[in-house]
Coordinates of C-alpha atoms in Angstrom, one line a residue:
G1 CA 246.6 -84.2 47.2
V2 CA 245.0 -86.7 44.3
S3 CA 242.4 -84.1 43.6
M4 CA 245.1 -81.6 42.8
R5 CA 246.9 -83.7 40.8
R6 CA 244.2 -84.6 38.5
N7 CA 243.1 -81.1 37.9
A8 CA 246.9 -80.1 37.3
L9 CA 246.7 -83.3 34.9
L10 CA 243.6 -81.5 33.3
V11 CA 245.4 -78.1 33.0
I12 CA 248.9 -79.6 31.7
P13 CA 248.7 -82.9 30.3
A14 CA 252.1 -83.4 29.1
V15 CA 255.3 -81.6 29.8
I16 CA 258.2 -82.8 27.6
L17 CA 261.7 -81.8 28.3
F18 CA 264.6 -81.6 25.7
A19 CA 268.0 -81.0 27.7
G20 CA 271.5 -80.8 26.6
C21 CA 270.6 -79.5 23.2
G22 CA 273.9 -78.3 21.5
L23 CA 274.0 -74.9 20.6
G24 CA 275.4 -74.0 16.7
G25 CA 278.0 -71.4 16.4
D26 CA 281.6 -70.4 14.7
P27 CA 283.9 -73.4 15.1
T28 CA 286.7 -70.7 14.9
V29 CA 285.4 -68.9 18.2
Q30 CA 286.8 -69.9 21.5
S31 CA 283.8 -71.8 23.5
K32 CA 283.6 -72.9 26.9
P33 CA 284.8 -76.1 28.6
E34 CA 282.5 -79.1 27.4
G35 CA 279.5 -79.2 29.8
S36 CA 279.4 -75.6 30.9
A37 CA 276.2 -73.4 30.9
A38 CA 277.1 -72.2 27.1
D39 CA 277.0 -75.9 25.7
S40 CA 273.5 -76.7 26.4
F41 CA 270.0 -74.6 26.6
T42 CA 267.0 -76.6 28.1
V43 CA 263.3 -76.3 26.5
I44 CA 260.1 -77.4 27.9
A45 CA 256.7 -77.5 25.9
S46 CA 253.6 -78.0 27.7
G47 CA 250.4 -79.1 26.0
D48 CA 247.1 -77.9 26.5
L49 CA 246.3 -75.2 29.2
L50 CA 242.4 -76.3 28.7
P51 CA 240.1 -75.4 31.7
H52 CA 236.9 -77.4 31.7
N53 CA 234.5 -76.1 33.4
T54 CA 235.2 -78.2 36.5
V55 CA 238.7 -76.3 36.5
I56 CA 237.5 -73.0 36.3
E57 CA 235.2 -73.8 39.2
R58 CA 238.0 -74.6 41.3
A59 CA 240.0 -71.8 40.3
K60 CA 237.0 -69.7 41.2
A61 CA 237.2 -71.5 44.7
N62 CA 241.0 -70.9 44.7
G63 CA 240.4 -66.9 43.8
R64 CA 239.8 -63.9 45.8
G65 CA 237.7 -61.2 45.3
G66 CA 236.7 -62.4 41.9
S67 CA 239.8 -63.6 40.7
Y68 CA 240.4 -66.9 39.6
D69 CA 243.8 -68.7 40.8
F70 CA 244.9 -71.6 38.8
S71 CA 248.4 -71.6 40.7
P72 CA 247.5 -74.3 43.3
M73 CA 246.8 -76.8 40.4
L74 CA 249.9 -75.8 38.5
A75 CA 252.2 -75.9 42.0
E76 CA 253.9 -79.3 41.0
V77 CA 254.9 -78.6 37.8
K78 CA 256.1 -74.8 38.8
P79 CA 260.1 -76.0 39.4
L80 CA 259.9 -78.1 36.6
I81 CA 258.6 -75.1 34.3
Q82 CA 261.1 -72.8 36.3
S83 CA 263.9 -74.7 35.6
A84 CA 264.1 -74.3 31.7
D85 CA 265.7 -71.9 29.6
L86 CA 262.7 -71.5 27.5
A87 CA 259.1 -72.7 28.5
I88 CA 256.7 -72.9 26.0
C89 CA 252.9 -73.7 26.7
H90 CA 250.2 -74.1 24.6
I91 CA 247.1 -71.9 25.1
E92 CA 244.4 -74.4 23.5
V93 CA 241.3 -72.1 24.2
P94 CA 240.6 -68.5 24.2
F95 CA 240.2 -66.2 27.1
G96 CA 237.0 -64.3 28.0
P97 CA 236.0 -60.9 28.9
P98 CA 237.6 -59.9 32.7
E99 CA 234.2 -60.3 34.0
G100 CA 233.2 -63.4 32.5
P101 CA 231.4 -65.2 31.5
F102 CA 233.9 -68.3 31.4
A103 CA 232.6 -71.5 29.9
G104 CA 234.6 -75.0 29.4
Y105 CA 233.3 -77.7 26.2
P106 CA 232.3 -77.1 23.6
S107 CA 233.1 -73.2 23.1
F108 CA 235.8 -72.3 25.6
S109 CA 236.0 -69.2 27.3
A110 CA 238.9 -68.7 30.0
P111 CA 239.4 -66.8 32.5
P112 CA 242.2 -64.0 32.1
D113 CA 243.6 -64.5 35.1
L114 CA 245.3 -68.0 34.0
A115 CA 247.7 -66.0 31.3
R116 CA 249.1 -64.2 34.2
Q117 CA 249.6 -67.2 36.4
A118 CA 250.9 -69.0 33.2
K119 CA 253.6 -66.2 33.2
E120 CA 254.4 -66.5 36.9
L121 CA 254.8 -70.2 36.4
G122 CA 257.6 -69.8 34.4
Y123 CA 256.1 -69.7 30.4
R124 CA 257.4 -67.6 28.0
T125 CA 255.9 -68.1 25.0
C126 CA 252.6 -69.5 23.9
S127 CA 251.6 -71.5 20.9
T128 CA 247.8 -70.3 20.2
A129 CA 246.6 -71.9 17.1
S130 CA 244.3 -75.0 18.0
N131 CA 240.7 -76.1 17.1
H132 CA 239.5 -74.0 19.4
T133 CA 240.9 -70.6 18.3
L134 CA 237.8 -69.4 17.0
D135 CA 235.7 -70.4 19.5
T136 CA 232.9 -67.3 20.3
D137 CA 231.9 -66.0 23.5
A138 CA 228.6 -65.7 25.1
K139 CA 227.6 -63.1 22.2
G140 CA 229.0 -64.8 19.5
Y141 CA 232.0 -62.8 19.0
F142 CA 235.3 -64.3 17.9
Q143 CA 237.6 -64.2 20.8
T144 CA 241.5 -64.3 19.0
R145 CA 241.6 -60.5 19.4
R146 CA 241.0 -60.7 23.2
T147 CA 243.3 -63.7 23.6
L148 CA 246.3 -61.9 22.3
D149 CA 245.6 -58.7 24.0
V150 CA 245.4 -60.8 27.1
L151 CA 248.9 -62.6 26.2
D152 CA 250.2 -59.1 25.5
Q153 CA 249.0 -57.7 29.1
A154 CA 250.4 -60.8 30.9
G155 CA 253.8 -60.3 29.0
L156 CA 253.8 -63.8 27.2
A157 CA 254.8 -64.3 23.5
H158 CA 252.5 -65.6 21.5
H159 CA 252.5 -67.4 18.1
G160 CA 249.8 -69.4 15.6
S161 CA 246.8 -67.2 15.6
A162 CA 246.7 -63.2 14.9
R163 CA 244.9 -60.1 14.5
S164 CA 245.1 -59.3 11.2
A165 CA 247.2 -61.0 7.8
E166 CA 249.6 -58.3 8.4
E167 CA 250.1 -59.7 11.8
A168 CA 250.2 -63.2 10.5
Q169 CA 253.2 -62.4 8.6
T170 CA 255.2 -60.7 11.3
I171 CA 258.4 -63.1 12.5
D172 CA 259.7 -62.6 15.8

């Protein structure tokens, strides 16, 4: 209903679709006819996955056994995300430890369940550099390492923040 749509908009405020981008290639190589799948590539990039307290509370109410379920809030955008050849999200906030605590503004700490659900939604990679990258958890620890570990465990590639200077120089 309206409440679900509003919550989905809080989690993914913008989805941009670029369709039909031509792929470069060697002009001497025979290509498939114009308009074939080889002539296009679809990219979807969305804005912030940014769960505020009300969104975290809704995900907790949707979850079972202590898990947090964001999928009902994301259901309306799932077909669009899954239709892309490449779907990119922006993880605006760091992930907290599995047991929490989780928090919204001003110092965010999102449930790690969100990373797995973003992968299930169809995202392949996420940007992680934001003004909240260095938010701290309840104990005052930076959460960057945990955030990247959570994304790795979910099978989501990530770019923008790094665990070390060496990792920051790595190009995938």
